[in-house]
């Protein structure tokens, strides 16, 4: 039997309407646009309105991608949604989105791999398609990460934003996704985590203790080193070289981390998709938002090779090398 590949047939995305600039943040914490931009590349972020949920953004991104694909929701046989900020503890946000799309009946589940959530979800969906189990799959990365932000903590509140992106995958006899690499090391939990939850319990602190704890400088160092070996591993797994990659579509956390990965790949920055300036770090939303921007702006063309990568809490890290 000839091999089956998963091919991205269309992309979509959604951002909340409200934009908060670095100048806006200067009014609430002791920071400056100059500090934020020079350390991270961020100029602004989108923030969900009261009552606007991860599922709302995921739904909008999904509709957008399905419309571009010309695929009806009823044709889907799987929905995988990467998020670390689900609407509810259960049902999964994938189930909530499935029902709102009218795709009832297909398999649907969430993946929590923090900022690597979308690339993990893509890797899982790829396996479902390659095994012959699924033919049309919706993969979403969606977050309202700012709900976990402590707006008095300048070290972290300047870094994050909300948003969602989605892709429709289809079984195909040509690549498609060449390879995906997924990894985790729970030994670094204390460098980036949210300390409360259903099983551990909540606290009397504001927002019930739900807030991001991060050792920024340490996270930065591990991220650069890990992404370095991840891109090496991905190229090897696909039997490709740096020069075979047309576009790097990285997780959008920090421009300096992105530049370090581009340098490792010997790629000039004009072959790297950068949206961190406009979106900040939207965790699972970041890679599919950047991908959708790259497709809709006409930068990425059919037949080009894309390297997607992400790194986040866990730690988790993941990549996908594909022909668009
Ligand atoms: N405004 C002004 N000053 C600030 C701010 C702020 N918002 N935040 C911190 N500072 C101060 C610090 O207090 C420190 O002051 P000090 O020197 O008097 O002690 C100074 O700025 C320098 O701080 P550093 O930690 O050395 O700054 P660094 O260059 O490492 O940048 C940053 C910090 C942006 C957090 C960086 O380490 C980073 O991006 N790390 C990765 C974190 C990340 O991306 N996490 C998201 C999830 S994981 C992922 O997606 C990859």
Coordinates of C-alpha atoms and ligand atoms in Angstrom, one line a residue:
X1 CA 0.0 0.0 0.0
X2 CA 1.4 3.5 -0.8
X3 CA 2.2 5.7 2.2
X4 CA -0.5 8.1 3.3
X5 CA 0.6 11.7 4.2
X6 CA -1.2 14.5 6.0
X7 CA -1.3 17.7 4.0
X8 CA -2.4 21.2 5.2
X9 CA -5.2 22.2 2.8
X10 CA -6.0 25.5 4.5
X11 CA -5.3 27.7 7.6
X12 CA -7.4 30.2 9.7
X13 CA -6.9 32.4 12.7
X14 CA -8.7 34.6 15.2
X15 CA -7.6 37.5 17.5
X16 CA -9.6 39.4 20.1
X17 CA -10.5 42.9 19.1
X18 CA -8.9 44.7 22.0
X19 CA -5.2 45.7 21.4
X20 CA -3.0 46.6 24.4
X21 CA 0.2 48.3 23.5
X22 CA 3.4 48.5 25.5
X23 CA 2.5 52.2 26.2
X24 CA -0.7 51.0 27.8
X25 CA 1.3 48.7 30.0
X26 CA 3.6 51.5 31.1
X27 CA 0.5 52.9 32.8
X28 CA -0.1 49.9 35.0
X29 CA 3.4 48.5 35.8
X30 CA 6.9 49.9 36.1
X31 CA 8.1 49.2 32.5
X32 CA 8.8 50.9 29.2
X33 CA 8.2 50.2 25.6
X34 CA 11.9 50.4 25.1
X35 CA 12.6 47.6 27.7
X36 CA 9.9 45.3 26.4
X37 CA 10.7 45.8 22.7
X38 CA 14.5 45.5 23.1
X39 CA 14.2 42.3 25.3
X40 CA 11.4 40.5 23.5
X41 CA 10.5 42.2 20.2
X42 CA 6.9 42.7 21.4
X43 CA 5.0 46.0 20.6
X44 CA 1.5 45.0 21.4
X45 CA -0.8 42.0 22.2
X46 CA -4.5 41.2 21.8
X47 CA -6.5 40.6 24.9
X48 CA -9.8 38.7 25.1
X49 CA -12.9 40.7 26.2
X50 CA -14.7 39.7 29.4
X51 CA -16.7 36.6 28.7
X52 CA -14.7 35.9 25.5
X53 CA -13.2 32.4 25.8
X54 CA -10.6 30.1 24.3
X55 CA -13.5 28.2 22.7
X56 CA -14.8 31.4 21.0
X57 CA -11.4 32.1 19.5
X58 CA -10.9 28.5 18.5
X59 CA -14.4 28.4 16.8
X60 CA -13.7 31.5 14.8
X61 CA -10.2 30.2 13.7
X62 CA -11.8 26.8 12.8
X63 CA -14.6 28.4 10.7
X64 CA -12.0 30.5 9.0
X65 CA -9.9 27.5 8.1
X66 CA -12.8 25.3 7.0
X67 CA -14.1 28.1 4.8
X68 CA -10.7 28.5 3.2
X69 CA -10.5 24.7 2.7
X70 CA -14.0 24.4 1.3
X71 CA -14.6 21.6 3.8
X72 CA -17.9 21.2 5.7
X73 CA -17.7 20.5 9.5
X74 CA -19.7 17.3 8.9
X75 CA -16.8 15.9 6.8
X76 CA -14.3 16.1 9.8
X77 CA -13.4 12.8 11.5
X78 CA -11.1 14.3 14.2
X79 CA -10.6 17.5 16.0
X80 CA -7.4 18.0 18.1
X81 CA -7.1 21.2 20.1
X82 CA -3.9 22.4 21.8
X83 CA -4.6 24.6 24.8
X84 CA -3.5 25.2 28.4
X85 CA -6.4 27.5 29.0
X86 CA -9.6 25.4 28.3
X87 CA -13.0 27.0 28.7
X88 CA -14.0 24.4 31.3
X89 CA -12.2 21.6 33.1
X90 CA -14.5 19.3 31.1
X91 CA -15.8 18.7 28.6
X92 CA -12.7 19.5 26.5
X93 CA -12.7 22.7 24.5
X94 CA -12.4 20.4 21.4
X95 CA -15.8 18.9 22.3
X96 CA -17.4 22.4 22.8
X97 CA -16.0 23.6 19.5
X98 CA -17.1 20.4 17.7
X99 CA -20.7 20.9 18.8
X100 CA -20.7 24.6 17.9
X101 CA -19.3 23.7 14.4
X102 CA -21.9 21.0 14.0
X103 CA -19.3 18.2 13.6
X104 CA -21.0 16.0 16.3
X105 CA -19.9 12.4 16.3
X106 CA -16.2 12.7 15.2
X107 CA -13.4 12.2 17.8
X108 CA -12.4 15.4 19.6
X109 CA -10.0 16.0 22.4
X110 CA -7.6 18.6 23.9
X111 CA -3.8 18.4 24.2
X112 CA -2.1 20.3 27.0
X113 CA 1.5 20.8 26.1
X114 CA 1.6 24.5 27.1
X115 CA 3.2 26.6 24.3
X116 CA 3.9 23.4 22.3
X117 CA 0.2 22.5 22.3
X118 CA -0.5 23.2 18.6
X119 CA 2.6 21.4 17.3
X120 CA 1.9 18.4 19.6
X121 CA -1.7 18.4 18.2
X122 CA -0.4 18.5 14.7
X123 CA 2.0 15.6 15.4
X124 CA -0.9 13.5 16.8
X125 CA -3.2 14.4 13.9
X126 CA -0.5 13.4 11.5
X127 CA -0.3 9.9 13.1
X128 CA -4.1 9.5 12.9
X129 CA -3.9 10.3 9.1
X130 CA -0.9 8.2 8.4
X131 CA -2.4 5.2 10.1
X132 CA -5.5 5.4 7.9
X133 CA -7.8 6.2 10.9
X134 CA -8.7 9.7 9.8
X135 CA -9.1 11.5 6.4
X136 CA -10.0 15.1 7.3
X137 CA -8.8 16.6 10.6
X138 CA -9.1 20.0 12.2
X139 CA -6.1 21.0 14.3
X140 CA -6.4 24.1 16.5
X141 CA -4.2 26.0 18.9
X142 CA -6.1 28.4 21.0
X143 CA -5.5 30.3 24.3
X144 CA -6.7 33.0 26.6
X145 CA -3.4 33.0 28.4
X146 CA -3.9 36.5 29.8
X147 CA -6.5 35.0 32.2
X148 CA -3.4 33.6 34.0
X149 CA -1.4 36.8 34.0
X150 CA -0.8 38.7 37.2
X151 CA -1.0 42.3 35.9
X152 CA 1.1 43.6 38.8
X153 CA 4.1 41.4 37.8
X154 CA 6.2 43.2 35.2
X155 CA 8.5 40.3 34.6
X156 CA 5.7 38.2 33.0
X157 CA 2.7 40.4 32.2
X158 CA 4.3 42.1 29.3
X159 CA 5.0 38.8 27.5
X160 CA 1.6 37.2 26.8
X161 CA -1.5 37.7 24.6
X162 CA -4.6 35.8 23.5
X163 CA -5.4 34.2 20.1
X164 CA -6.1 31.1 18.1
X165 CA -5.1 29.5 14.8
X166 CA -6.3 26.4 13.0
X167 CA -5.4 24.1 10.0
X168 CA -7.4 21.6 8.1
X169 CA -5.5 18.4 7.3
X170 CA -6.4 15.9 4.6
X171 CA -5.0 12.5 3.7
X172 CA -2.9 12.6 0.6
X173 CA -0.6 10.3 -1.4
X174 CA 2.2 13.0 -1.4
X175 CA 3.7 15.0 1.5
X176 CA 2.4 16.9 3.3
X177 CA 4.0 16.5 6.7
X178 CA 7.4 14.8 6.3
X179 CA 8.1 14.4 10.0
X180 CA 7.2 15.6 13.5
X181 CA 9.3 15.5 16.6
X182 CA 7.7 15.7 20.1
X183 CA 9.6 15.9 23.4
X184 CA 9.1 16.7 27.1
X185 CA 11.2 16.9 30.3
X186 CA 9.0 17.3 33.4
X187 CA 12.2 17.8 35.4
X188 CA 12.1 21.6 34.6
X189 CA 8.6 22.1 36.0
X190 CA 9.7 24.7 38.5
X191 CA 11.0 27.1 35.8
X192 CA 7.6 27.7 34.3
X193 CA 4.3 26.6 35.8
X194 CA 1.0 27.5 37.3
X195 CA 0.9 26.3 40.9
X196 CA -2.8 25.6 41.4
X197 CA -5.4 23.2 40.0
X198 CA -8.3 20.9 40.7
X199 CA -6.4 18.2 42.3
X200 CA -3.8 20.3 44.2
X201 CA -6.4 22.9 45.1
X202 CA -6.7 26.6 44.9
X203 CA -5.6 29.4 47.3
X204 CA -7.1 32.6 48.8
X205 CA -4.8 34.8 46.6
X206 CA -6.3 37.0 43.8
X207 CA -7.7 34.9 41.0
X208 CA -7.6 31.8 43.3
X209 CA -3.8 31.7 42.9
X210 CA -4.0 31.0 39.2
X211 CA -1.0 32.8 37.8
X212 CA 2.1 32.1 35.7
X213 CA 5.3 31.5 37.7
X214 CA 8.4 31.9 35.5
X215 CA 12.1 32.1 35.8
X216 CA 12.5 34.1 32.6
X217 CA 16.3 34.1 32.2
X218 CA 16.6 30.3 32.8
X219 CA 13.6 29.6 30.5
X220 CA 15.4 31.6 27.8
X221 CA 18.6 29.7 28.1
X222 CA 17.0 26.2 28.0
X223 CA 14.7 27.3 25.1
X224 CA 17.6 28.4 22.9
X225 CA 19.7 25.3 23.6
X226 CA 16.8 22.9 23.2
X227 CA 15.5 24.4 20.0
X228 CA 19.0 24.2 18.6
X229 CA 19.1 20.4 19.0
X230 CA 15.4 20.1 18.0
X231 CA 16.0 21.7 14.5
X232 CA 19.0 19.4 14.1
X233 CA 17.0 16.3 15.0
X234 CA 14.1 17.4 12.7
X235 CA 16.3 17.9 9.6
X236 CA 18.0 14.5 10.2
X237 CA 14.6 12.8 10.6
X238 CA 13.4 14.3 7.3
X239 CA 16.7 13.6 5.5
X240 CA 17.0 17.4 4.7
X241 CA 19.5 20.2 5.1
X242 CA 19.2 23.8 6.2
X243 CA 19.0 25.0 2.6
X244 CA 15.9 22.8 1.9
X245 CA 13.9 24.9 4.3
X246 CA 12.0 27.8 2.7
X247 CA 10.4 29.3 5.9
X248 CA 10.9 29.0 9.6
X249 CA 7.6 29.4 11.4
X250 CA 8.7 29.5 15.1
X251 CA 6.8 29.8 18.4
X252 CA 6.5 33.5 19.0
X253 CA 7.8 34.0 22.5
X254 CA 10.8 36.2 22.1
X255 CA 12.5 37.7 19.0
X256 CA 15.9 36.9 20.5
X257 CA 15.1 33.2 20.8
X258 CA 13.7 33.2 17.2
X259 CA 16.9 34.9 15.9
X260 CA 19.1 32.3 17.7
X261 CA 17.2 29.4 16.0
X262 CA 17.4 31.2 12.6
X263 CA 21.1 31.5 13.1
X264 CA 21.5 27.8 13.9
X265 CA 19.6 27.1 10.6
X266 CA 21.8 29.6 8.7
X267 CA 18.6 31.4 7.6
X268 CA 18.3 35.1 7.1
X269 CA 15.5 36.8 9.0
X270 CA 13.6 37.5 5.8
X271 CA 12.9 33.7 5.6
X272 CA 11.5 33.7 9.2
X273 CA 7.9 34.5 10.0
X274 CA 7.7 37.0 12.9
X275 CA 4.4 38.0 14.5
X276 CA 5.6 38.3 18.1
X277 CA 5.7 42.1 17.7
X278 CA 1.9 42.2 17.1
X279 CA 0.6 39.1 19.0
X280 CA 3.2 38.6 21.8
X281 CA 3.3 35.0 23.2
X282 CA -0.1 33.3 22.6
X283 CA 1.2 29.9 23.7
X284 CA -0.6 27.2 21.6
X285 CA -2.0 29.9 19.4
X286 CA 1.3 31.3 18.3
X287 CA 2.5 28.9 15.6
X288 CA -0.9 28.6 13.8
X289 CA -1.4 32.3 14.0
X290 CA 2.0 32.9 12.4
X291 CA 1.3 30.2 9.8
X292 CA -2.0 31.7 8.9
X293 CA -0.5 35.2 8.6
X294 CA 2.3 33.7 6.4
X295 CA -0.2 32.0 4.1
X296 CA -2.7 34.9 3.9
X297 CA 0.0 37.5 3.3
X298 CA 1.2 35.5 0.3
X299 CA 4.7 34.9 1.8
X300 CA 4.3 31.1 2.0
X301 CA 3.5 29.5 -1.3
X302 CA 2.3 26.0 -2.2
X303 CA 5.2 23.5 -2.6
X304 CA 7.5 25.3 -0.1
X305 CA 9.1 23.5 2.8
X306 CA 8.1 24.9 6.3
X307 CA 9.8 24.2 9.6
X308 CA 7.4 24.7 12.6
X309 CA 8.8 24.6 16.1
X310 CA 7.7 25.4 19.7
X311 CA 8.9 25.3 23.2
X312 CA 7.0 25.7 26.5
X313 CA 6.1 24.8 30.0
X314 CA 6.7 21.2 31.0
X315 CA 9.2 21.6 29.5
X316 CA 7.7 20.5 26.2
X317 CA 9.2 21.0 22.7
X318 CA 8.0 20.0 19.3
X319 CA 8.6 20.5 15.6
X320 CA 7.0 19.7 12.2
X321 CA 8.7 19.8 8.9
X322 CA 6.2 19.9 6.0
X323 CA 5.7 20.8 2.4
X324 CA 2.9 23.3 2.2
Ligands
LIG1 N1 10.2 46.3 32.5 C1 11.3 46.8 33.0 N2 12.3 46.1 33.6 C2 12.0 44.8 33.8 C3 10.8 44.2 33.4 C4 9.9 45.0 32.7 N3 8.7 44.5 32.2 N4 10.9 42.9 33.7 C5 12.1 42.7 34.4 N5 12.8 43.8 34.4 C6 14.0 44.0 35.0 C7 14.5 43.0 36.0 O1 13.9 43.3 37.3 C8 16.0 43.1 36.0 O2 16.4 44.2 36.8 P1 17.7 44.1 37.6 O3 18.8 43.9 36.6 O4 17.7 45.4 38.3 O5 17.6 42.9 38.5 C9 16.3 43.5 34.5 O6 15.0 44.0 34.0 C10 16.9 42.4 33.6 O7 16.1 41.3 33.7 P2 16.6 40.0 33.0 O8 15.8 38.8 33.6 O9 18.1 39.9 32.9 O10 16.1 40.3 31.5 P3 16.3 39.3 30.2 O11 17.2 40.0 29.2 O12 16.6 37.9 30.6 O13 14.8 39.4 29.6 C11 12.8 38.1 29.6 C12 13.7 38.9 30.4 C13 12.2 38.9 28.5 C14 11.7 37.5 30.5 C15 13.6 36.9 28.9 O14 14.4 36.2 29.9 C16 12.7 35.9 28.2 O15 12.0 36.2 27.3 N6 12.7 34.7 28.7 C17 11.8 33.6 28.1 C18 10.6 33.6 28.9 C19 9.4 33.2 28.0 O16 9.4 33.3 26.8 N7 8.4 32.6 28.7 C20 7.2 32.2 28.0 C21 6.9 30.8 28.0 S1 8.2 29.8 27.4 C22 8.3 30.1 25.9 O17 7.4 30.4 25.3 C23 9.7 30.0 25.2

